Amino acid sequence: MSSTNNKIVIIGGVAGGASAAARARRLSEDAEIVMFERGPFVSFANCGLPYHVGGEIEQRSKLILQTPQSFNNRFNVDVRVQHEVIAIHRSDKQVRVKDLATGKEFLESYDALVYSPGAAPIVPPIAGIDNPLTFTLRNIPDMDRIIEQIDSRELKQVAVIGGGFIGLEMMEAFVHRGIKTTLVEALPQVMNSVDREMAGIVHQEIRSKGVDLKLNTKLTQISHNPAQQTLTLSLNDNESLDVDLLIMAIGVRPEVGLARDAGLEIGEFGGVLVNSQMQTNDPVIYAVGDAVQTKDLITGEQTLVPLAGPANRQGRIAADNILGHEAHYQATQATAICKVFDFAVGSTGKNEKQLKQLEIDYEKVFVHAASHAGYYPGAEIVSLKVLFEKSSGKLLGAQAVAKDGVDKRIDVLAVAIRAGMTIDELEHLELSYAPPYGSAKDLVNLAGFVGTNIIKGLVAPVHFDQMDAPADNQLILDVRTPNELKNTGCIEGAINIPVDELRQRASELPKDKEILVYCQVGLRGHVAYRMLTNLGYQAKNLIGGYRSYRLAKA
Amino acid sequence: MSSTNNKIVIIGGVAGGASAAARARRLSEDAEIVMFERGPFVSFANCGLPYHVGGEIEQRSKLILQTPQSFNNRFNVDVRVQHEVIAIHRSDKQVRVKDLATGKEFLESYDALVYSPGAAPIVPPIAGIDNPLTFTLRNIPDMDRIIEQIDSRELKQVAVIGGGFIGLEMMEAFVHRGIKTTLVEALPQVMNSVDREMAGIVHQEIRSKGVDLKLNTKLTQISHNPAQQTLTLSLNDNESLDVDLLIMAIGVRPEVGLARDAGLEIGEFGGVLVNSQMQTNDPVIYAVGDAVQTKDLITGEQTLVPLAGPANRQGRIAADNILGHEAHYQATQATAICKVFDFAVGSTGKNEKQLKQLEIDYEKVFVHAASHAGYYPGAEIVSLKVLFEKSSGKLLGAQAVAKDGVDKRIDVLAVAIRAGMTIDELEHLELSYAPPYGSAKDLVNLAGFVGTNIIKGLVAPVHFDQMDAPADNQLILDVRTPNELKNTGCIEGAINIPVDELRQRASELPKDKEILVYCQVGLRGHVAYRMLTNLGYQAKNLIGGYRSYRLAKA
């Protein structure tokens, strides 16, 4: 260890900061390590907060992974909670600290500084938002305040603004508590990390649990009714809604005030700029976690992705570099997952909306198949979307929604994306198979089959958003059984010939029209498509079938 | 399509054969496709058979995925069940076929032949084995015969010989049926695809369910007692065992008789030799599935791995090549998983036993951590072993055992291995995290941390098999709490200083001895190891901790 880095000061004691402190101590017994945390807790389970509100995690104490004392016992780190760093004096290598309990301020010197304050909930400047019944959720005191509301008075109706991770988790928590909940989202979908048609499954699930889901809806004004202890929310659809409590969960913003004031460079997305060693433009100041921008794995450009996994790794990497063990952060791919009642929704890499903005020439596949062998109990349909570059086949992103098996497929694809694999390589992945766990041809393999067929020209794809207004020279063919059409409906104007009759009845179809074939999920459609093409018809197959088509409208 | 391949004959109508037939039809409407299957069923769920015996899969009909009629309706394939191909006449491009219903024989010509007969259960030449109470399980008639035994008479005690996939699944099936079961395995462990210490967890689980598990035990002789409808099994430990029924499940052998008779080349492991296009030495004869050898992904050498996933892919690849769409099989890595009561045991790549035989210079890490955030309900400890090449860090294999999350970790590592990743890259994998699904530092990341620490010299590893006979200059230090030692025992001769007291009490330890540190799983041991090393002590840390040590003896 270089003796010039003998004193390490850490701003923020949760994911990134605590990881940095623990790693630093493991690397050096004689470093002096001081960790300032503005709140009353260090190293708490911030991702678990909504689940304690909802009651799944019964004991509050389970969320407190370390105390200042236990952390000090284990790692000999001087942990000071309720101490807020209020300024960084770079020229003197000092921070100014305020003891929030006493109000006293003091200076603390550093040889190396780790900046890890996290990101703060965004509270938009809506008229009336400053009221005692509006809450955000970031830490344990926030959680305690919300639970206090639930426990101390009868909440009949609450609203959650924002359908991202925290908004969805809080929505679920209130439903678990038996409280009528409205979820308000300004966009046409929740979970903006996935594309609209994948979010359709989530919309169905949310509504099926009795939540009033308002998409394309903005909160415009709040009136506080102190006598009733309620808020009247005005929405941009001219409706209003009376609620007993309001959660603002529209997103988070990196906490960069201190860094900016100290002249550290801030990037275009509002996060602190760092190199791959997590160094800011001041080489003795490192920044990690939700407050920093990182390199995007897919584009190589800057990105801002506040997630716990990267924060933990970055803290470790900062400590390595401070103590002379060169280490580099390897770019962020935004792998994320969220539980929404019985479903999981996960994603990794870029979604289609982002690829459009980036003007990347992509193709996509959808597969809907069982999470494990369909004949073994408990299998659930997984809906998987995989995006890849048209020219090279390079994987760009993946999304999955299901009651089972989402995390596995997203993780498999996260590794494939990180390894730079192409869509055809998915075909060859050898994944674990026994009937309780998978299928001989896993969903990920199937995505490879479909994608490779597209690349090889063995299928001409058509997508769900191209089916509603067929051209005059197009004809829509539904190859499912009549019973399926009766049960689920069909695409307007489709004619029906079941795939197993198609070989005999192909002559009923015109050769001068393009036939847009579809089935339920795309598999029988592909068989029919191949048959028709081999028989000299012009055809396309609806990738993902009627299921993708319908989900886009859900 | 080349017109010389217009008639495709397929021998065997299950995984590989059925995949080849379906793909061939999708590629060509005018190919003539004939599929001969010796048994009464095609495309049945052979991996599901034990679960119908056990009752988890209630309906037998769920195992029959296609009938000859349904397969013909969909794919226009001439499916002939109960037709056995008894000779391949290569010079005439004909097969001789026996109709098992009538006994009649006939010749069928082919332009291309797909050889997919599978592998047969090995029945060793043990005295007395030819009796009516000894069964193997390969297909639906085999399953029906076993169920008929269970249903028609009271089975009080059965024995299963062989602790591989089918043996374990049949053991579980009998236990589910309430039948006392003995499992006899000649090796020191079940599930030879994992290493001994990982199998220890499986041994515990098997015994906890009341199965009499006899390791290192061979069946030497069988006596049939027709009056009692029992068998007396003689074992090489001089014990004997009376059973009502015996299952032989010691393994399978590729069915290569027909191929050998026809002069097709057979490899050193007894499977048909094929190139990456699945072609035998006769370029119009393709072979796929359990009957063939393939290239091993890790070694590049030949291997014999009978698994459903590869069989399906190979069938598809054979059809592609027959019909002019060049495709190559991408080597086998032996990814496999087995359910053993409440546990899953999975593996991919090479195990340690194989690496020793191959004389590859490897290192290994063990991690034992929660399948998802420990504070969220339902988390289970996953035991993970990862093997990598010492010089390069290249991943060579992985094994996992747990009640939850095994398939996901094995699949993640299967992709990492296939991508040629190194152990340090595991550290950087960005996997999906929310408390119900994972951890901010997933097990796979942890394996990367430990492995990278070893490679960087930040930890000197010691393994479970080096702890029982410490040298004179070694001292064993248990850094767990006294309560843990009381509850679980400790390694003989260990002294106990809890990690959180070690910094104060380090002076109690000698500087002239090598301290072998351990904790429960290796994490606190690492903290203690780093502390001691940084304080100038000589030390090593037990990778995987006391848990790995104990499992090796279970």
PDB file of C-alpha atoms in Angstrom, chain B residues 30-264:
ATOM      1  CA  ASP B  30     -41.364 -32.303 -51.426  1.00  0.00           C
ATOM      2  CA  ALA B  31     -38.840 -34.441 -49.547  1.00  0.00           C
ATOM      3  CA  GLU B  32     -40.117 -37.930 -48.780  1.00  0.00           C
ATOM      4  CA  ILE B  33     -39.528 -38.542 -45.075  1.00  0.00           C
ATOM      5  CA  VAL B  34     -39.909 -41.953 -43.491  1.00  0.00           C
ATOM      6  CA  MET B  35     -39.296 -42.473 -39.770  1.00  0.00           C
ATOM      7  CA  PHE B  36     -38.944 -45.973 -38.344  1.00  0.00           C
ATOM      8  CA  GLU B  37     -39.388 -46.450 -34.616  1.00  0.00           C
ATOM      9  CA  ARG B  38     -38.963 -49.858 -33.058  1.00  0.00           C
ATOM     10  CA  GLY B  39     -41.203 -49.017 -30.092  1.00  0.00           C
ATOM     11  CA  PRO B  40     -44.891 -48.199 -30.093  1.00  0.00           C
ATOM     12  CA  PHE B  41     -44.408 -44.467 -29.497  1.00  0.00           C
ATOM     13  CA  VAL B  42     -42.654 -41.569 -31.173  1.00  0.00           C
ATOM     14  CA  SER B  43     -41.572 -38.285 -29.670  1.00  0.00           C
ATOM     15  CA  PHE B  44     -42.455 -39.264 -26.123  1.00  0.00           C
ATOM     16  CA  ALA B  45     -41.159 -37.533 -23.025  1.00  0.00           C
ATOM     17  CA  ASN B  46     -38.521 -40.031 -21.963  1.00  0.00           C
ATOM     18  CA  CYS B  47     -37.180 -37.639 -19.326  1.00  0.00           C
ATOM     19  CA  GLY B  48     -40.608 -37.641 -17.707  1.00  0.00           C
ATOM     20  CA  LEU B  49     -40.968 -41.394 -17.215  1.00  0.00           C
ATOM     21  CA  PRO B  50     -39.738 -41.577 -13.593  1.00  0.00           C
ATOM     22  CA  TYR B  51     -42.101 -38.772 -12.616  1.00  0.00           C
ATOM     23  CA  HIS B  52     -45.100 -40.712 -13.827  1.00  0.00           C
ATOM     24  CA  VAL B  53     -43.906 -43.748 -11.867  1.00  0.00           C
ATOM     25  CA  GLY B  54     -43.661 -41.499  -8.808  1.00  0.00           C
ATOM     26  CA  GLY B  55     -47.016 -39.873  -9.449  1.00  0.00           C
ATOM     27  CA  GLU B  56     -45.919 -36.233  -9.869  1.00  0.00           C
ATOM     28  CA  ILE B  57     -47.040 -36.412 -13.478  1.00  0.00           C
ATOM     29  CA  GLU B  58     -50.466 -37.883 -12.992  1.00  0.00           C
ATOM     30  CA  GLN B  59     -51.577 -38.471 -16.552  1.00  0.00           C
ATOM     31  CA  ARG B  60     -49.688 -40.945 -18.683  1.00  0.00           C
ATOM     32  CA  SER B  61     -51.022 -39.211 -21.772  1.00  0.00           C
ATOM     33  CA  LYS B  62     -48.960 -36.127 -20.957  1.00  0.00           C
ATOM     34  CA  LEU B  63     -45.824 -38.110 -21.783  1.00  0.00           C
ATOM     35  CA  ILE B  64     -46.933 -38.804 -25.319  1.00  0.00           C
ATOM     36  CA  LEU B  65     -46.147 -35.571 -27.114  1.00  0.00           C
ATOM     37  CA  GLN B  66     -47.042 -36.746 -30.612  1.00  0.00           C
ATOM     38  CA  THR B  67     -48.730 -39.743 -32.157  1.00  0.00           C
ATOM     39  CA  PRO B  68     -47.746 -41.129 -35.558  1.00  0.00           C
ATOM     40  CA  GLN B  69     -50.978 -39.605 -36.836  1.00  0.00           C
ATOM     41  CA  SER B  70     -50.498 -36.155 -35.319  1.00  0.00           C
ATOM     42  CA  PHE B  71     -46.905 -36.087 -36.465  1.00  0.00           C
ATOM     43  CA  ASN B  72     -47.990 -37.004 -39.964  1.00  0.00           C
ATOM     44  CA  ASN B  73     -50.764 -34.412 -39.982  1.00  0.00           C
ATOM     45  CA  ARG B  74     -48.364 -31.678 -38.976  1.00  0.00           C
ATOM     46  CA  PHE B  75     -45.268 -32.704 -40.875  1.00  0.00           C
ATOM     47  CA  ASN B  76     -46.321 -35.179 -43.558  1.00  0.00           C
ATOM     48  CA  VAL B  77     -43.835 -37.719 -42.262  1.00  0.00           C
ATOM     49  CA  ASP B  78     -44.453 -41.411 -42.819  1.00  0.00           C
ATOM     50  CA  VAL B  79     -44.099 -42.580 -39.219  1.00  0.00           C
ATOM     51  CA  ARG B  80     -43.907 -46.346 -38.761  1.00  0.00           C
ATOM     52  CA  VAL B  81     -43.869 -47.433 -35.148  1.00  0.00           C
ATOM     53  CA  GLN B  82     -43.038 -51.013 -34.188  1.00  0.00           C
ATOM     54  CA  HIS B  83     -40.801 -51.133 -37.198  1.00  0.00           C
ATOM     55  CA  GLU B  84     -37.216 -52.078 -36.452  1.00  0.00           C
ATOM     56  CA  VAL B  85     -34.440 -51.372 -38.878  1.00  0.00           C
ATOM     57  CA  ILE B  86     -32.310 -54.512 -38.774  1.00  0.00           C
ATOM     58  CA  ALA B  87     -29.665 -53.739 -41.390  1.00  0.00           C
ATOM     59  CA  ILE B  88     -28.227 -50.854 -43.348  1.00  0.00           C
ATOM     60  CA  HIS B  89     -27.163 -51.766 -46.881  1.00  0.00           C
ATOM     61  CA  ARG B  90     -24.936 -48.835 -47.687  1.00  0.00           C
ATOM     62  CA  SER B  91     -23.975 -49.890 -51.176  1.00  0.00           C
ATOM     63  CA  ASP B  92     -27.615 -50.055 -52.223  1.00  0.00           C
ATOM     64  CA  LYS B  93     -28.689 -47.154 -50.008  1.00  0.00           C
ATOM     65  CA  GLN B  94     -31.336 -49.326 -48.460  1.00  0.00           C
ATOM     66  CA  VAL B  95     -32.345 -50.352 -44.971  1.00  0.00           C
ATOM     67  CA  ARG B  96     -33.887 -53.683 -44.098  1.00  0.00           C
ATOM     68  CA  VAL B  97     -36.884 -53.194 -41.861  1.00  0.00           C
ATOM     69  CA  LYS B  98     -38.817 -55.653 -39.750  1.00  0.00           C
ATOM     70  CA  ASP B  99     -42.468 -54.959 -39.010  1.00  0.00           C
ATOM     71  CA  LEU B 100     -42.605 -56.156 -35.408  1.00  0.00           C
ATOM     72  CA  ALA B 101     -46.361 -56.648 -35.520  1.00  0.00           C
ATOM     73  CA  THR B 102     -46.302 -59.057 -38.466  1.00  0.00           C
ATOM     74  CA  GLY B 103     -42.711 -60.255 -38.476  1.00  0.00           C
ATOM     75  CA  LYS B 104     -42.455 -59.340 -42.124  1.00  0.00           C
ATOM     76  CA  GLU B 105     -39.274 -57.806 -43.465  1.00  0.00           C
ATOM     77  CA  PHE B 106     -38.835 -55.364 -46.315  1.00  0.00           C
ATOM     78  CA  LEU B 107     -36.311 -53.025 -47.869  1.00  0.00           C
ATOM     79  CA  GLU B 108     -36.619 -49.273 -47.880  1.00  0.00           C
ATOM     80  CA  SER B 109     -34.377 -47.077 -49.989  1.00  0.00           C
ATOM     81  CA  TYR B 110     -32.913 -43.774 -48.881  1.00  0.00           C
ATOM     82  CA  ASP B 111     -31.040 -40.858 -50.317  1.00  0.00           C
ATOM     83  CA  ALA B 112     -30.038 -39.718 -46.851  1.00  0.00           C
ATOM     84  CA  LEU B 113     -30.215 -41.686 -43.621  1.00  0.00           C
ATOM     85  CA  VAL B 114     -30.431 -40.335 -40.067  1.00  0.00           C
ATOM     86  CA  TYR B 115     -29.262 -42.814 -37.465  1.00  0.00           C
ATOM     87  CA  SER B 116     -30.857 -42.013 -34.111  1.00  0.00           C
ATOM     88  CA  PRO B 117     -31.502 -45.210 -32.136  1.00  0.00           C
ATOM     89  CA  GLY B 118     -30.399 -43.809 -28.776  1.00  0.00           C
ATOM     90  CA  ALA B 119     -28.649 -45.652 -25.992  1.00  0.00           C
ATOM     91  CA  ALA B 120     -29.718 -48.746 -24.112  1.00  0.00           C
ATOM     92  CA  PRO B 121     -29.572 -49.385 -20.363  1.00  0.00           C
ATOM     93  CA  ILE B 122     -26.502 -51.395 -19.420  1.00  0.00           C
ATOM     94  CA  VAL B 123     -27.406 -54.700 -17.829  1.00  0.00           C
ATOM     95  CA  PRO B 124     -24.258 -56.301 -16.426  1.00  0.00           C
ATOM     96  CA  PRO B 125     -23.781 -60.089 -16.568  1.00  0.00           C
ATOM     97  CA  ILE B 126     -24.548 -60.682 -12.902  1.00  0.00           C
ATOM     98  CA  ALA B 127     -25.587 -64.195 -11.954  1.00  0.00           C
ATOM     99  CA  GLY B 128     -29.358 -64.389 -11.754  1.00  0.00           C
ATOM    100  CA  ILE B 129     -30.081 -61.055 -13.403  1.00  0.00           C
ATOM    101  CA  ASP B 130     -32.372 -62.598 -15.955  1.00  0.00           C
ATOM    102  CA  ASN B 131     -35.498 -62.735 -13.802  1.00  0.00           C
ATOM    103  CA  PRO B 132     -39.025 -61.309 -14.036  1.00  0.00           C
ATOM    104  CA  LEU B 133     -38.586 -58.866 -11.151  1.00  0.00           C
ATOM    105  CA  THR B 134     -35.634 -56.925 -12.555  1.00  0.00           C
ATOM    106  CA  PHE B 135     -36.397 -53.867 -14.680  1.00  0.00           C
ATOM    107  CA  THR B 136     -34.751 -51.079 -16.574  1.00  0.00           C
ATOM    108  CA  LEU B 137     -36.398 -47.814 -17.596  1.00  0.00           C
ATOM    109  CA  ARG B 138     -35.982 -46.453 -21.080  1.00  0.00           C
ATOM    110  CA  ASN B 139     -39.371 -46.075 -22.677  1.00  0.00           C
ATOM    111  CA  ILE B 140     -43.094 -46.103 -22.049  1.00  0.00           C
ATOM    112  CA  PRO B 141     -43.521 -49.906 -22.132  1.00  0.00           C
ATOM    113  CA  ASP B 142     -40.710 -50.172 -19.537  1.00  0.00           C
ATOM    114  CA  MET B 143     -42.517 -47.611 -17.414  1.00  0.00           C
ATOM    115  CA  ASP B 144     -45.834 -49.387 -17.819  1.00  0.00           C
ATOM    116  CA  ARG B 145     -44.287 -52.661 -16.646  1.00  0.00           C
ATOM    117  CA  ILE B 146     -42.881 -51.055 -13.497  1.00  0.00           C
ATOM    118  CA  ILE B 147     -46.163 -49.312 -12.699  1.00  0.00           C
ATOM    119  CA  GLU B 148     -47.989 -52.591 -13.261  1.00  0.00           C
ATOM    120  CA  GLN B 149     -45.779 -54.139 -10.579  1.00  0.00           C
ATOM    121  CA  ILE B 150     -46.498 -51.298  -8.185  1.00  0.00           C
ATOM    122  CA  ASP B 151     -50.233 -51.434  -8.824  1.00  0.00           C
ATOM    123  CA  SER B 152     -50.714 -55.193  -8.919  1.00  0.00           C
ATOM    124  CA  ARG B 153     -48.978 -56.285  -5.753  1.00  0.00           C
ATOM    125  CA  GLU B 154     -47.768 -54.712  -2.558  1.00  0.00           C
ATOM    126  CA  LEU B 155     -44.141 -53.736  -2.973  1.00  0.00           C
ATOM    127  CA  LYS B 156     -42.625 -53.429   0.482  1.00  0.00           C
ATOM    128  CA  GLN B 157     -38.989 -53.080  -0.429  1.00  0.00           C
ATOM    129  CA  VAL B 158     -37.265 -52.267  -3.684  1.00  0.00           C
ATOM    130  CA  ALA B 159     -33.664 -51.706  -4.662  1.00  0.00           C
ATOM    131  CA  VAL B 160     -32.234 -49.396  -7.254  1.00  0.00           C
ATOM    132  CA  ILE B 161     -28.760 -50.196  -8.519  1.00  0.00           C
ATOM    133  CA  GLY B 162     -26.938 -47.077  -9.682  1.00  0.00           C
ATOM    134  CA  GLY B 163     -26.981 -43.521  -8.349  1.00  0.00           C
ATOM    135  CA  GLY B 164     -26.976 -41.616 -11.633  1.00  0.00           C
ATOM    136  CA  PHE B 165     -29.847 -39.581 -13.042  1.00  0.00           C
ATOM    137  CA  ILE B 166     -32.286 -42.407 -13.676  1.00  0.00           C
ATOM    138  CA  GLY B 167     -31.353 -44.291 -10.525  1.00  0.00           C
ATOM    139  CA  LEU B 168     -31.919 -41.210  -8.377  1.00  0.00           C
ATOM    140  CA  GLU B 169     -35.172 -40.347 -10.109  1.00  0.00           C
ATOM    141  CA  MET B 170     -36.474 -43.904  -9.708  1.00  0.00           C
ATOM    142  CA  MET B 171     -35.404 -43.944  -6.064  1.00  0.00           C
ATOM    143  CA  GLU B 172     -37.435 -40.787  -5.518  1.00  0.00           C
ATOM    144  CA  ALA B 173     -40.389 -42.234  -7.422  1.00  0.00           C
ATOM    145  CA  PHE B 174     -40.530 -45.266  -5.138  1.00  0.00           C
ATOM    146  CA  VAL B 175     -40.264 -43.117  -2.028  1.00  0.00           C
ATOM    147  CA  HIS B 176     -43.138 -40.990  -3.321  1.00  0.00           C
ATOM    148  CA  ARG B 177     -45.102 -44.195  -3.689  1.00  0.00           C
ATOM    149  CA  GLY B 178     -44.364 -45.010  -0.047  1.00  0.00           C
ATOM    150  CA  ILE B 179     -42.112 -47.975  -0.831  1.00  0.00           C
ATOM    151  CA  LYS B 180     -39.011 -48.692   1.247  1.00  0.00           C
ATOM    152  CA  THR B 181     -36.062 -48.167  -1.052  1.00  0.00           C
ATOM    153  CA  THR B 182     -32.407 -49.105  -1.037  1.00  0.00           C
ATOM    154  CA  LEU B 183     -30.021 -47.317  -3.381  1.00  0.00           C
ATOM    155  CA  VAL B 184     -26.846 -49.222  -4.171  1.00  0.00           C
ATOM    156  CA  GLU B 185     -23.933 -47.403  -5.756  1.00  0.00           C
ATOM    157  CA  ALA B 186     -20.549 -48.940  -6.527  1.00  0.00           C
ATOM    158  CA  LEU B 187     -18.709 -45.607  -6.321  1.00  0.00           C
ATOM    159  CA  PRO B 188     -18.094 -43.592  -3.147  1.00  0.00           C
ATOM    160  CA  GLN B 189     -20.772 -41.135  -4.288  1.00  0.00           C
ATOM    161  CA  VAL B 190     -23.974 -40.728  -6.247  1.00  0.00           C
ATOM    162  CA  MET B 191     -24.168 -38.333  -9.228  1.00  0.00           C
ATOM    163  CA  ASN B 192     -20.709 -38.936 -10.562  1.00  0.00           C
ATOM    164  CA  SER B 193     -21.029 -35.811 -12.712  1.00  0.00           C
ATOM    165  CA  VAL B 194     -20.262 -33.759  -9.588  1.00  0.00           C
ATOM    166  CA  ASP B 195     -17.370 -34.220  -7.195  1.00  0.00           C
ATOM    167  CA  ARG B 196     -17.500 -36.178  -3.975  1.00  0.00           C
ATOM    168  CA  GLU B 197     -17.877 -33.234  -1.611  1.00  0.00           C
ATOM    169  CA  MET B 198     -20.767 -31.774  -3.609  1.00  0.00           C
ATOM    170  CA  ALA B 199     -22.467 -35.162  -3.641  1.00  0.00           C
ATOM    171  CA  GLY B 200     -22.286 -35.086   0.160  1.00  0.00           C
ATOM    172  CA  ILE B 201     -25.302 -32.787   0.274  1.00  0.00           C
ATOM    173  CA  VAL B 202     -27.193 -35.240  -1.905  1.00  0.00           C
ATOM    174  CA  HIS B 203     -26.238 -38.120   0.388  1.00  0.00           C
ATOM    175  CA  GLN B 204     -27.631 -36.214   3.377  1.00  0.00           C
ATOM    176  CA  GLU B 205     -30.853 -35.504   1.527  1.00  0.00           C
ATOM    177  CA  ILE B 206     -31.285 -39.106   0.370  1.00  0.00           C
ATOM    178  CA  ARG B 207     -30.767 -40.485   3.875  1.00  0.00           C
ATOM    179  CA  SER B 208     -33.069 -37.849   5.386  1.00  0.00           C
ATOM    180  CA  LYS B 209     -35.888 -39.226   3.250  1.00  0.00           C
ATOM    181  CA  GLY B 210     -35.446 -42.705   4.714  1.00  0.00           C
ATOM    182  CA  VAL B 211     -33.625 -44.295   1.790  1.00  0.00           C
ATOM    183  CA  ASP B 212     -30.997 -46.859   2.678  1.00  0.00           C
ATOM    184  CA  LEU B 213     -28.024 -45.510   0.741  1.00  0.00           C
ATOM    185  CA  LYS B 214     -25.239 -48.017   0.227  1.00  0.00           C
ATOM    186  CA  LEU B 215     -22.147 -46.406  -1.265  1.00  0.00           C
ATOM    187  CA  ASN B 216     -19.037 -48.335  -2.340  1.00  0.00           C
ATOM    188  CA  THR B 217     -21.305 -51.344  -2.737  1.00  0.00           C
ATOM    189  CA  LYS B 218     -21.707 -53.749  -5.636  1.00  0.00           C
ATOM    190  CA  LEU B 219     -24.435 -56.171  -6.514  1.00  0.00           C
ATOM    191  CA  THR B 220     -22.752 -59.565  -7.005  1.00  0.00           C
ATOM    192  CA  GLN B 221     -25.585 -62.065  -7.362  1.00  0.00           C
ATOM    193  CA  ILE B 222     -29.367 -62.299  -7.557  1.00  0.00           C
ATOM    194  CA  SER B 223     -31.561 -65.209  -6.463  1.00  0.00           C
ATOM    195  CA  HIS B 224     -35.152 -65.298  -7.553  1.00  0.00           C
ATOM    196  CA  ASN B 225     -37.684 -66.659  -5.081  1.00  0.00           C
ATOM    197  CA  PRO B 226     -40.720 -67.283  -7.280  1.00  0.00           C
ATOM    198  CA  ALA B 227     -43.013 -68.354  -4.464  1.00  0.00           C
ATOM    199  CA  GLN B 228     -42.511 -65.117  -2.534  1.00  0.00           C
ATOM    200  CA  GLN B 229     -42.140 -63.026  -5.681  1.00  0.00           C
ATOM    201  CA  THR B 230     -38.925 -61.625  -4.248  1.00  0.00           C
ATOM    202  CA  LEU B 231     -35.278 -61.393  -5.132  1.00  0.00           C
ATOM    203  CA  THR B 232     -32.408 -61.958  -2.750  1.00  0.00           C
ATOM    204  CA  LEU B 233     -29.588 -59.613  -3.675  1.00  0.00           C
ATOM    205  CA  SER B 234     -26.057 -60.475  -2.633  1.00  0.00           C
ATOM    206  CA  LEU B 235     -23.843 -57.444  -2.139  1.00  0.00           C
ATOM    207  CA  ASN B 236     -20.065 -57.315  -2.021  1.00  0.00           C
ATOM    208  CA  ASP B 237     -20.136 -56.189   1.617  1.00  0.00           C
ATOM    209  CA  ASN B 238     -21.327 -59.733   2.441  1.00  0.00           C
ATOM    210  CA  GLU B 239     -24.790 -58.479   3.219  1.00  0.00           C
ATOM    211  CA  SER B 240     -27.850 -59.661   1.406  1.00  0.00           C
ATOM    212  CA  LEU B 241     -31.115 -57.899   0.795  1.00  0.00           C
ATOM    213  CA  ASP B 242     -34.558 -59.234  -0.019  1.00  0.00           C
ATOM    214  CA  VAL B 243     -36.504 -57.036  -2.405  1.00  0.00           C
ATOM    215  CA  ASP B 244     -39.789 -57.217  -4.237  1.00  0.00           C
ATOM    216  CA  LEU B 245     -38.425 -55.474  -7.290  1.00  0.00           C
ATOM    217  CA  LEU B 246     -35.062 -54.413  -8.682  1.00  0.00           C
ATOM    218  CA  ILE B 247     -34.227 -51.505 -10.964  1.00  0.00           C
ATOM    219  CA  MET B 248     -30.942 -51.624 -12.868  1.00  0.00           C
ATOM    220  CA  ALA B 249     -29.803 -48.082 -13.600  1.00  0.00           C
ATOM    221  CA  ILE B 250     -26.032 -48.239 -13.816  1.00  0.00           C
ATOM    222  CA  GLY B 251     -25.852 -46.345 -17.085  1.00  0.00           C
ATOM    223  CA  VAL B 252     -26.537 -46.509 -20.793  1.00  0.00           C
ATOM    224  CA  ARG B 253     -24.546 -47.661 -23.794  1.00  0.00           C
ATOM    225  CA  PRO B 254     -24.899 -46.219 -27.315  1.00  0.00           C
ATOM    226  CA  GLU B 255     -26.803 -48.480 -29.680  1.00  0.00           C
ATOM    227  CA  VAL B 256     -24.247 -48.941 -32.419  1.00  0.00           C
ATOM    228  CA  GLY B 257     -24.838 -52.534 -33.514  1.00  0.00           C
ATOM    229  CA  LEU B 258     -26.512 -51.607 -36.789  1.00  0.00           C
ATOM    230  CA  ALA B 259     -23.958 -48.910 -37.470  1.00  0.00           C
ATOM    231  CA  ARG B 260     -21.022 -51.174 -36.756  1.00  0.00           C
ATOM    232  CA  ASP B 261     -22.454 -53.954 -38.920  1.00  0.00           C
ATOM    233  CA  ALA B 262     -22.779 -51.448 -41.737  1.00  0.00           C
ATOM    234  CA  GLY B 263     -19.151 -50.420 -41.402  1.00  0.00           C
ATOM    235  CA  LEU B 264     -19.757 -47.011 -39.878  1.00  0.00           C
TER     236      LEU B 264
END
